[in-house]
Amino acid sequence: SYELTQPPSVSVSPGQTATITCSGDKLGDKYVSWYQQKSGQSPVLVIYQDNKRPSGIPERFSGSNSGNTGTLTISGTQAMDEADYYCLASDSGAVVFGGGTKLTVL
Amino acid sequence: EVQLLESGGGLVQPGGSLRLSCAASGFTFSNSAMTWVRQAPGKGLEWVSAISAGGDRTYYADSVKGRFTISRDNSKSTLYLQMNSLRAGDTAVYFCTKGTSSASIESLAIWGQGTMVAVSS
C-alpha cells in the first residue's frame, strides 16, 4: 500500500520560514494537499493540488511537489501557525494521509 | 454557509454495528463527492471512504473494506457510513468532508465537527 512519510516534528522561530516535507514514491506525479489541525479542532485545508491556496488562507502558506517530495512552506511563521500538519495524496484510487508533523513556534 | 453536521456516534461493543450520518447544507449536495476521515485518540488522520456525487462509485481504505459501507441520500442531503463488525481499532472521531470540486475525494475543503465512535466491551 502507498505510504507518505513526514517528520514527526519541526521547530521554527517566529518570523522565520518553516518547511514541512512529505515523502512518497513518485509523489511528484500525484497531487498533494496539506491540512492544518489545531488542538481540539477539525482540520483545515491550507494547500491543494500541490500549490493552490483556498480562499481565506494567508499568502505565507505555499506548497510545491517534485520527485518524491512534497513541501509545505510557511513564510514569516506566526505563533498562530503552531499546529499539526498532514499531507494527503492518492495512488491508484487509494487515498492516504501522512503521519503528521507537529509544528512548534518558539 | 456551507455546513456538515455528523451524528450517530457512541459506544458500541466489539463486533457490533453503528450507522453514522452527515447532514449537509449550504451547497448542492447532489453535485458533490463526499468523504469520511477518522482520527483515533491522540493519533493522526486516516482516510476511510468516499462516494461519488451520484453514489455510483465508492472507495474504501483497506482497513475498513468489507466491513463499512458508504452511501448517500441526495434527496435528504445526507451522507451515511454503515459500520459493521466493529473493532477496538475503529475507535476514533469520524469526520464528514467535502472536496474542493464536485469530483474531488482528496482535496478536502470542508470538514464537519466530527462524531466520536468508541468500540469497547
PDB file of C-alpha atoms in Angstrom:
ATOM      1  CA  SER A   1       0.000   0.000   0.000  1.00  0.00           C
ATOM      2  CA  TYR A   2       1.103   3.564  -0.646  1.00  0.00           C
ATOM      3  CA  GLU A   3       2.801   5.425   2.195  1.00  0.00           C
ATOM      4  CA  LEU A   4       3.558   9.073   2.896  1.00  0.00           C
ATOM      5  CA  THR A   5       6.304   9.954   5.367  1.00  0.00           C
ATOM      6  CA  GLN A   6       6.507  13.207   7.333  1.00  0.00           C
ATOM      7  CA  PRO A   7       8.938  14.287  10.041  1.00  0.00           C
ATOM      8  CA  PRO A   8       7.241  13.960  13.453  1.00  0.00           C
ATOM      9  CA  SER A   9       8.182  17.456  14.491  1.00  0.00           C
ATOM     10  CA  VAL A  10       9.538  20.745  13.171  1.00  0.00           C
ATOM     11  CA  SER A  11      10.514  23.778  15.214  1.00  0.00           C
ATOM     12  CA  VAL A  12      10.776  27.359  13.976  1.00  0.00           C
ATOM     13  CA  SER A  13      11.290  30.789  15.488  1.00  0.00           C
ATOM     14  CA  PRO A  14       8.614  33.443  14.977  1.00  0.00           C
ATOM     15  CA  GLY A  15       9.126  35.298  11.722  1.00  0.00           C
ATOM     16  CA  GLN A  16      11.267  32.565  10.213  1.00  0.00           C
ATOM     17  CA  THR A  17      10.395  30.082   7.475  1.00  0.00           C
ATOM     18  CA  ALA A  18       9.048  26.653   8.359  1.00  0.00           C
ATOM     19  CA  THR A  19       9.427  23.782   5.917  1.00  0.00           C
ATOM     20  CA  ILE A  20       7.490  20.541   6.289  1.00  0.00           C
ATOM     21  CA  THR A  21       8.180  17.667   3.925  1.00  0.00           C
ATOM     22  CA  CYS A  22       6.100  14.733   2.752  1.00  0.00           C
ATOM     23  CA  SER A  23       7.813  11.836   1.023  1.00  0.00           C
ATOM     24  CA  GLY A  24       6.350   9.102  -1.118  1.00  0.00           C
ATOM     25  CA  ASP A  25       7.239   7.043  -4.158  1.00  0.00           C
ATOM     26  CA  LYS A  26       6.888   9.206  -7.285  1.00  0.00           C
ATOM     27  CA  LEU A  27       4.875  11.696  -5.251  1.00  0.00           C
ATOM     28  CA  GLY A  28       5.616  14.363  -7.833  1.00  0.00           C
ATOM     29  CA  ASP A  29       3.316  12.530 -10.239  1.00  0.00           C
ATOM     30  CA  LYS A  30       0.378  12.953  -7.880  1.00  0.00           C
ATOM     31  CA  TYR A  31      -1.468  15.894  -6.358  1.00  0.00           C
ATOM     32  CA  VAL A  32      -0.657  16.722  -2.740  1.00  0.00           C
ATOM     33  CA  SER A  33      -2.882  18.589  -0.321  1.00  0.00           C
ATOM     34  CA  TRP A  34      -1.991  19.882   3.149  1.00  0.00           C
ATOM     35  CA  TYR A  35      -4.117  20.205   6.280  1.00  0.00           C
ATOM     36  CA  GLN A  36      -3.623  22.211   9.454  1.00  0.00           C
ATOM     37  CA  GLN A  37      -5.154  20.901  12.656  1.00  0.00           C
ATOM     38  CA  LYS A  38      -5.044  22.845  15.886  1.00  0.00           C
ATOM     39  CA  SER A  39      -5.684  21.136  19.193  1.00  0.00           C
ATOM     40  CA  GLY A  40      -9.302  20.101  19.625  1.00  0.00           C
ATOM     41  CA  GLN A  41     -10.376  21.424  16.228  1.00  0.00           C
ATOM     42  CA  SER A  42     -11.289  19.947  12.857  1.00  0.00           C
ATOM     43  CA  PRO A  43      -8.603  20.035  10.177  1.00  0.00           C
ATOM     44  CA  VAL A  44      -8.389  22.959   7.746  1.00  0.00           C
ATOM     45  CA  LEU A  45      -7.233  22.679   4.136  1.00  0.00           C
ATOM     46  CA  VAL A  46      -4.305  25.060   3.570  1.00  0.00           C
ATOM     47  CA  ILE A  47      -2.906  23.831   0.221  1.00  0.00           C
ATOM     48  CA  TYR A  48      -4.422  21.663  -2.516  1.00  0.00           C
ATOM     49  CA  GLN A  49      -3.264  20.397  -5.901  1.00  0.00           C
ATOM     50  CA  ASP A  50       0.334  20.915  -4.785  1.00  0.00           C
ATOM     51  CA  ASN A  51       0.352  24.721  -4.612  1.00  0.00           C
ATOM     52  CA  LYS A  52      -3.138  26.213  -4.611  1.00  0.00           C
ATOM     53  CA  ARG A  53      -4.390  28.144  -1.608  1.00  0.00           C
ATOM     54  CA  PRO A  54      -8.091  28.024  -0.682  1.00  0.00           C
ATOM     55  CA  SER A  55      -9.852  31.303  -0.093  1.00  0.00           C
ATOM     56  CA  GLY A  56      -9.013  32.734   3.301  1.00  0.00           C
ATOM     57  CA  ILE A  57      -5.654  31.009   3.695  1.00  0.00           C
ATOM     58  CA  PRO A  58      -2.825  33.529   4.211  1.00  0.00           C
ATOM     59  CA  GLU A  59      -0.271  34.025   1.448  1.00  0.00           C
ATOM     60  CA  ARG A  60       2.513  32.908   3.784  1.00  0.00           C
ATOM     61  CA  PHE A  61       1.387  29.315   3.144  1.00  0.00           C
ATOM     62  CA  SER A  62       2.776  27.810  -0.054  1.00  0.00           C
ATOM     63  CA  GLY A  63       3.381  24.365  -1.470  1.00  0.00           C
ATOM     64  CA  SER A  64       5.469  22.524  -4.015  1.00  0.00           C
ATOM     65  CA  ASN A  65       5.830  18.953  -5.200  1.00  0.00           C
ATOM     66  CA  SER A  66       8.537  17.294  -7.261  1.00  0.00           C
ATOM     67  CA  GLY A  67      10.270  13.948  -7.474  1.00  0.00           C
ATOM     68  CA  ASN A  68       9.466  12.024  -4.315  1.00  0.00           C
ATOM     69  CA  THR A  69       8.860  15.009  -2.041  1.00  0.00           C
ATOM     70  CA  GLY A  70       6.043  17.436  -1.442  1.00  0.00           C
ATOM     71  CA  THR A  71       6.773  20.508   0.652  1.00  0.00           C
ATOM     72  CA  LEU A  72       4.680  22.896   2.701  1.00  0.00           C
ATOM     73  CA  THR A  73       6.389  26.217   3.351  1.00  0.00           C
ATOM     74  CA  ILE A  74       5.221  28.778   5.870  1.00  0.00           C
ATOM     75  CA  SER A  75       6.983  32.113   5.435  1.00  0.00           C
ATOM     76  CA  GLY A  76       7.111  34.551   8.319  1.00  0.00           C
ATOM     77  CA  THR A  77       5.730  31.931  10.682  1.00  0.00           C
ATOM     78  CA  GLN A  78       3.426  33.245  13.380  1.00  0.00           C
ATOM     79  CA  ALA A  79       2.540  31.835  16.776  1.00  0.00           C
ATOM     80  CA  MET A  80      -0.956  31.071  15.458  1.00  0.00           C
ATOM     81  CA  ASP A  81       0.588  28.643  12.943  1.00  0.00           C
ATOM     82  CA  GLU A  82       1.553  26.226  15.715  1.00  0.00           C
ATOM     83  CA  ALA A  83      -0.421  23.077  14.885  1.00  0.00           C
ATOM     84  CA  ASP A  84      -0.248  19.585  13.429  1.00  0.00           C
ATOM     85  CA  TYR A  85       0.117  19.432   9.666  1.00  0.00           C
ATOM     86  CA  TYR A  86      -0.828  16.492   7.444  1.00  0.00           C
ATOM     87  CA  CYS A  87      -0.166  15.819   3.793  1.00  0.00           C
ATOM     88  CA  LEU A  88      -2.509  13.748   1.629  1.00  0.00           C
ATOM     89  CA  ALA A  89      -2.211  12.133  -1.783  1.00  0.00           C
ATOM     90  CA  SER A  90      -3.863   9.375  -3.744  1.00  0.00           C
ATOM     91  CA  ASP A  91      -2.361   6.434  -5.588  1.00  0.00           C
ATOM     92  CA  SER A  92      -4.420   4.178  -7.821  1.00  0.00           C
ATOM     93  CA  GLY A  93      -7.642   5.141  -6.089  1.00  0.00           C
ATOM     94  CA  ALA A  94      -6.247   4.736  -2.590  1.00  0.00           C
ATOM     95  CA  VAL A  95      -6.127   7.988  -0.648  1.00  0.00           C
ATOM     96  CA  VAL A  96      -3.523   8.266   2.094  1.00  0.00           C
ATOM     97  CA  PHE A  97      -2.546  10.770   4.786  1.00  0.00           C
ATOM     98  CA  GLY A  98       0.978  11.242   6.012  1.00  0.00           C
ATOM     99  CA  GLY A  99       1.615  10.590   9.676  1.00  0.00           C
ATOM    100  CA  GLY A 100       1.555  14.277  10.561  1.00  0.00           C
ATOM    101  CA  THR A 101       4.108  16.861  11.675  1.00  0.00           C
ATOM    102  CA  LYS A 102       3.850  18.882  14.846  1.00  0.00           C
ATOM    103  CA  LEU A 103       4.991  22.430  14.149  1.00  0.00           C
ATOM    104  CA  THR A 104       6.274  24.258  17.203  1.00  0.00           C
ATOM    105  CA  VAL A 105       6.811  28.010  17.061  1.00  0.00           C
ATOM    106  CA  LEU A 106       9.250  29.082  19.752  1.00  0.00           C
TER     107      LEU A 106
ATOM    108  CA  GLU B   1     -22.893  28.945   4.882  1.00  0.00           C
ATOM    109  CA  VAL B   2     -21.583  25.514   3.986  1.00  0.00           C
ATOM    110  CA  GLN B   3     -22.064  23.100   6.886  1.00  0.00           C
ATOM    111  CA  LEU B   4     -21.584  19.423   7.592  1.00  0.00           C
ATOM    112  CA  LEU B   5     -23.107  18.001  10.750  1.00  0.00           C
ATOM    113  CA  GLU B   6     -22.233  14.450  11.782  1.00  0.00           C
ATOM    114  CA  SER B   7     -24.305  12.333  14.149  1.00  0.00           C
ATOM    115  CA  GLY B   8     -24.742   8.735  15.218  1.00  0.00           C
ATOM    116  CA  GLY B   9     -21.558   8.160  17.168  1.00  0.00           C
ATOM    117  CA  GLY B  10     -21.479   6.417  20.511  1.00  0.00           C
ATOM    118  CA  LEU B  11     -20.244   3.431  22.491  1.00  0.00           C
ATOM    119  CA  VAL B  12     -20.598   0.017  20.889  1.00  0.00           C
ATOM    120  CA  GLN B  13     -19.307  -3.433  21.777  1.00  0.00           C
ATOM    121  CA  PRO B  14     -16.738  -5.225  19.623  1.00  0.00           C
ATOM    122  CA  GLY B  15     -18.496  -6.961  16.757  1.00  0.00           C
ATOM    123  CA  GLY B  16     -21.352  -4.507  16.869  1.00  0.00           C
ATOM    124  CA  SER B  17     -22.691  -2.073  14.291  1.00  0.00           C
ATOM    125  CA  LEU B  18     -23.284   1.641  14.064  1.00  0.00           C
ATOM    126  CA  ARG B  19     -24.516   3.998  11.352  1.00  0.00           C
ATOM    127  CA  LEU B  20     -23.133   7.497  11.098  1.00  0.00           C
ATOM    128  CA  SER B  21     -24.973  10.299   9.330  1.00  0.00           C
ATOM    129  CA  CYS B  22     -23.775  13.609   7.952  1.00  0.00           C
ATOM    130  CA  ALA B  23     -26.336  16.311   7.185  1.00  0.00           C
ATOM    131  CA  ALA B  24     -25.118  18.771   4.576  1.00  0.00           C
ATOM    132  CA  SER B  25     -26.318  22.313   3.937  1.00  0.00           C
ATOM    133  CA  GLY B  26     -25.247  25.445   2.098  1.00  0.00           C
ATOM    134  CA  PHE B  27     -24.230  23.746  -1.152  1.00  0.00           C
ATOM    135  CA  THR B  28     -25.672  21.452  -3.819  1.00  0.00           C
ATOM    136  CA  PHE B  29     -25.104  18.121  -2.121  1.00  0.00           C
ATOM    137  CA  SER B  30     -26.126  16.052  -5.141  1.00  0.00           C
ATOM    138  CA  ASN B  31     -23.266  17.591  -7.160  1.00  0.00           C
ATOM    139  CA  SER B  32     -20.527  16.783  -4.639  1.00  0.00           C
ATOM    140  CA  ALA B  33     -18.422  13.719  -3.928  1.00  0.00           C
ATOM    141  CA  MET B  34     -18.137  13.150  -0.184  1.00  0.00           C
ATOM    142  CA  THR B  35     -15.537  11.558   2.060  1.00  0.00           C
ATOM    143  CA  TRP B  36     -15.208  10.147   5.584  1.00  0.00           C
ATOM    144  CA  VAL B  37     -11.973  10.622   7.521  1.00  0.00           C
ATOM    145  CA  ARG B  38     -11.275   9.355  11.043  1.00  0.00           C
ATOM    146  CA  GLN B  39      -8.817  10.147  13.811  1.00  0.00           C
ATOM    147  CA  ALA B  40      -8.088   7.774  16.678  1.00  0.00           C
ATOM    148  CA  PRO B  41      -7.464   9.435  20.067  1.00  0.00           C
ATOM    149  CA  GLY B  42      -4.058  11.114  20.035  1.00  0.00           C
ATOM    150  CA  LYS B  43      -3.284   9.800  16.546  1.00  0.00           C
ATOM    151  CA  GLY B  44      -3.161  11.109  13.000  1.00  0.00           C
ATOM    152  CA  LEU B  45      -5.797  11.392  10.298  1.00  0.00           C
ATOM    153  CA  GLU B  46      -6.900   8.323   8.358  1.00  0.00           C
ATOM    154  CA  TRP B  47      -8.865   8.473   5.102  1.00  0.00           C
ATOM    155  CA  VAL B  48     -11.744   5.967   5.391  1.00  0.00           C
ATOM    156  CA  SER B  49     -14.138   6.064   2.466  1.00  0.00           C
ATOM    157  CA  ALA B  50     -15.555   8.213  -0.333  1.00  0.00           C
ATOM    158  CA  ILE B  51     -18.540   8.240  -2.654  1.00  0.00           C
ATOM    159  CA  SER B  52     -19.181   9.966  -5.954  1.00  0.00           C
ATOM    160  CA  ALA B  53     -21.840  12.624  -6.333  1.00  0.00           C
ATOM    161  CA  GLY B  54     -24.333  10.227  -7.849  1.00  0.00           C
ATOM    162  CA  GLY B  55     -23.475   7.414  -5.474  1.00  0.00           C
ATOM    163  CA  ASP B  56     -22.436   5.047  -8.259  1.00  0.00           C
ATOM    164  CA  ARG B  57     -18.768   4.881  -7.272  1.00  0.00           C
ATOM    165  CA  THR B  58     -17.457   4.088  -3.806  1.00  0.00           C
ATOM    166  CA  TYR B  59     -13.941   3.861  -2.405  1.00  0.00           C
ATOM    167  CA  TYR B  60     -12.635   2.306   0.808  1.00  0.00           C
ATOM    168  CA  ALA B  61      -9.436   2.112   2.804  1.00  0.00           C
ATOM    169  CA  ASP B  62      -8.130  -1.438   3.117  1.00  0.00           C
ATOM    170  CA  SER B  63      -8.640  -1.247   6.889  1.00  0.00           C
ATOM    171  CA  VAL B  64     -12.434  -0.992   6.537  1.00  0.00           C
ATOM    172  CA  LYS B  65     -13.136  -2.735   3.228  1.00  0.00           C
ATOM    173  CA  GLY B  66     -15.809  -5.391   3.618  1.00  0.00           C
ATOM    174  CA  ARG B  67     -16.976  -4.024   6.974  1.00  0.00           C
ATOM    175  CA  PHE B  68     -18.005  -0.431   6.243  1.00  0.00           C
ATOM    176  CA  THR B  69     -20.462   0.794   3.597  1.00  0.00           C
ATOM    177  CA  ILE B  70     -20.734   4.372   2.454  1.00  0.00           C
ATOM    178  CA  SER B  71     -23.979   5.635   0.944  1.00  0.00           C
ATOM    179  CA  ARG B  72     -25.926   8.817   0.377  1.00  0.00           C
ATOM    180  CA  ASP B  73     -29.452  10.102   0.016  1.00  0.00           C
ATOM    181  CA  ASN B  74     -29.312  13.131  -2.250  1.00  0.00           C
ATOM    182  CA  SER B  75     -32.989  13.900  -1.638  1.00  0.00           C
ATOM    183  CA  LYS B  76     -32.132  14.413   2.038  1.00  0.00           C
ATOM    184  CA  SER B  77     -28.639  15.910   1.506  1.00  0.00           C
ATOM    185  CA  THR B  78     -27.305  13.265   3.846  1.00  0.00           C
ATOM    186  CA  LEU B  79     -24.217  11.053   3.780  1.00  0.00           C
ATOM    187  CA  TYR B  80     -24.038   7.774   5.687  1.00  0.00           C
ATOM    188  CA  LEU B  81     -21.411   5.352   6.914  1.00  0.00           C
ATOM    189  CA  GLN B  82     -22.667   1.920   7.953  1.00  0.00           C
ATOM    190  CA  MET B  83     -20.052   0.298  10.184  1.00  0.00           C
ATOM    191  CA  ASN B  84     -20.285  -3.442  10.901  1.00  0.00           C
ATOM    192  CA  SER B  85     -18.020  -5.897  12.714  1.00  0.00           C
ATOM    193  CA  LEU B  86     -16.546  -3.044  14.694  1.00  0.00           C
ATOM    194  CA  ARG B  87     -13.172  -3.478  16.376  1.00  0.00           C
ATOM    195  CA  ALA B  88     -11.319  -1.596  19.090  1.00  0.00           C
ATOM    196  CA  GLY B  89      -9.093  -0.179  16.351  1.00  0.00           C
ATOM    197  CA  ASP B  90     -12.119   1.602  14.842  1.00  0.00           C
ATOM    198  CA  THR B  91     -12.362   3.838  17.916  1.00  0.00           C
ATOM    199  CA  ALA B  92     -11.977   7.373  16.562  1.00  0.00           C
ATOM    200  CA  VAL B  93     -13.584  10.675  15.786  1.00  0.00           C
ATOM    201  CA  TYR B  94     -15.211  10.366  12.362  1.00  0.00           C
ATOM    202  CA  PHE B  95     -15.264  13.461  10.158  1.00  0.00           C
ATOM    203  CA  CYS B  96     -17.506  14.063   7.151  1.00  0.00           C
ATOM    204  CA  THR B  97     -15.752  16.095   4.441  1.00  0.00           C
ATOM    205  CA  LYS B  98     -16.372  17.713   1.074  1.00  0.00           C
ATOM    206  CA  GLY B  99     -13.789  18.305  -1.642  1.00  0.00           C
ATOM    207  CA  THR B 100     -12.802  21.483  -3.435  1.00  0.00           C
ATOM    208  CA  SER B 101     -14.609  20.374  -6.576  1.00  0.00           C
ATOM    209  CA  SER B 102     -17.564  18.183  -7.414  1.00  0.00           C
ATOM    210  CA  ALA B 103     -15.472  15.080  -8.046  1.00  0.00           C
ATOM    211  CA  SER B 104     -12.698  15.620  -5.521  1.00  0.00           C
ATOM    212  CA  ILE B 105     -12.145  12.983  -2.855  1.00  0.00           C
ATOM    213  CA  GLU B 106      -8.647  14.146  -1.994  1.00  0.00           C
ATOM    214  CA  SER B 107      -8.681  17.927  -1.642  1.00  0.00           C
ATOM    215  CA  LEU B 108     -10.901  18.127   1.401  1.00  0.00           C
ATOM    216  CA  ALA B 109     -12.059  21.708   1.805  1.00  0.00           C
ATOM    217  CA  ILE B 110     -14.994  21.451   4.202  1.00  0.00           C
ATOM    218  CA  TRP B 111     -14.981  19.423   7.424  1.00  0.00           C
ATOM    219  CA  GLY B 112     -17.664  18.707   9.964  1.00  0.00           C
ATOM    220  CA  GLN B 113     -17.013  18.840  13.696  1.00  0.00           C
ATOM    221  CA  GLY B 114     -16.797  15.053  13.927  1.00  0.00           C
ATOM    222  CA  THR B 115     -18.640  12.368  15.852  1.00  0.00           C
ATOM    223  CA  MET B 116     -16.944  10.039  18.323  1.00  0.00           C
ATOM    224  CA  VAL B 117     -17.159   6.263  17.979  1.00  0.00           C
ATOM    225  CA  ALA B 118     -15.878   4.141  20.852  1.00  0.00           C
ATOM    226  CA  VAL B 119     -15.642   0.374  20.500  1.00  0.00           C
ATOM    227  CA  SER B 120     -15.266  -1.312  23.854  1.00  0.00           C
ATOM    228  CA  SER B 121     -16.759  -4.047  25.994  1.00  0.00           C
TER     229      SER B 121
END
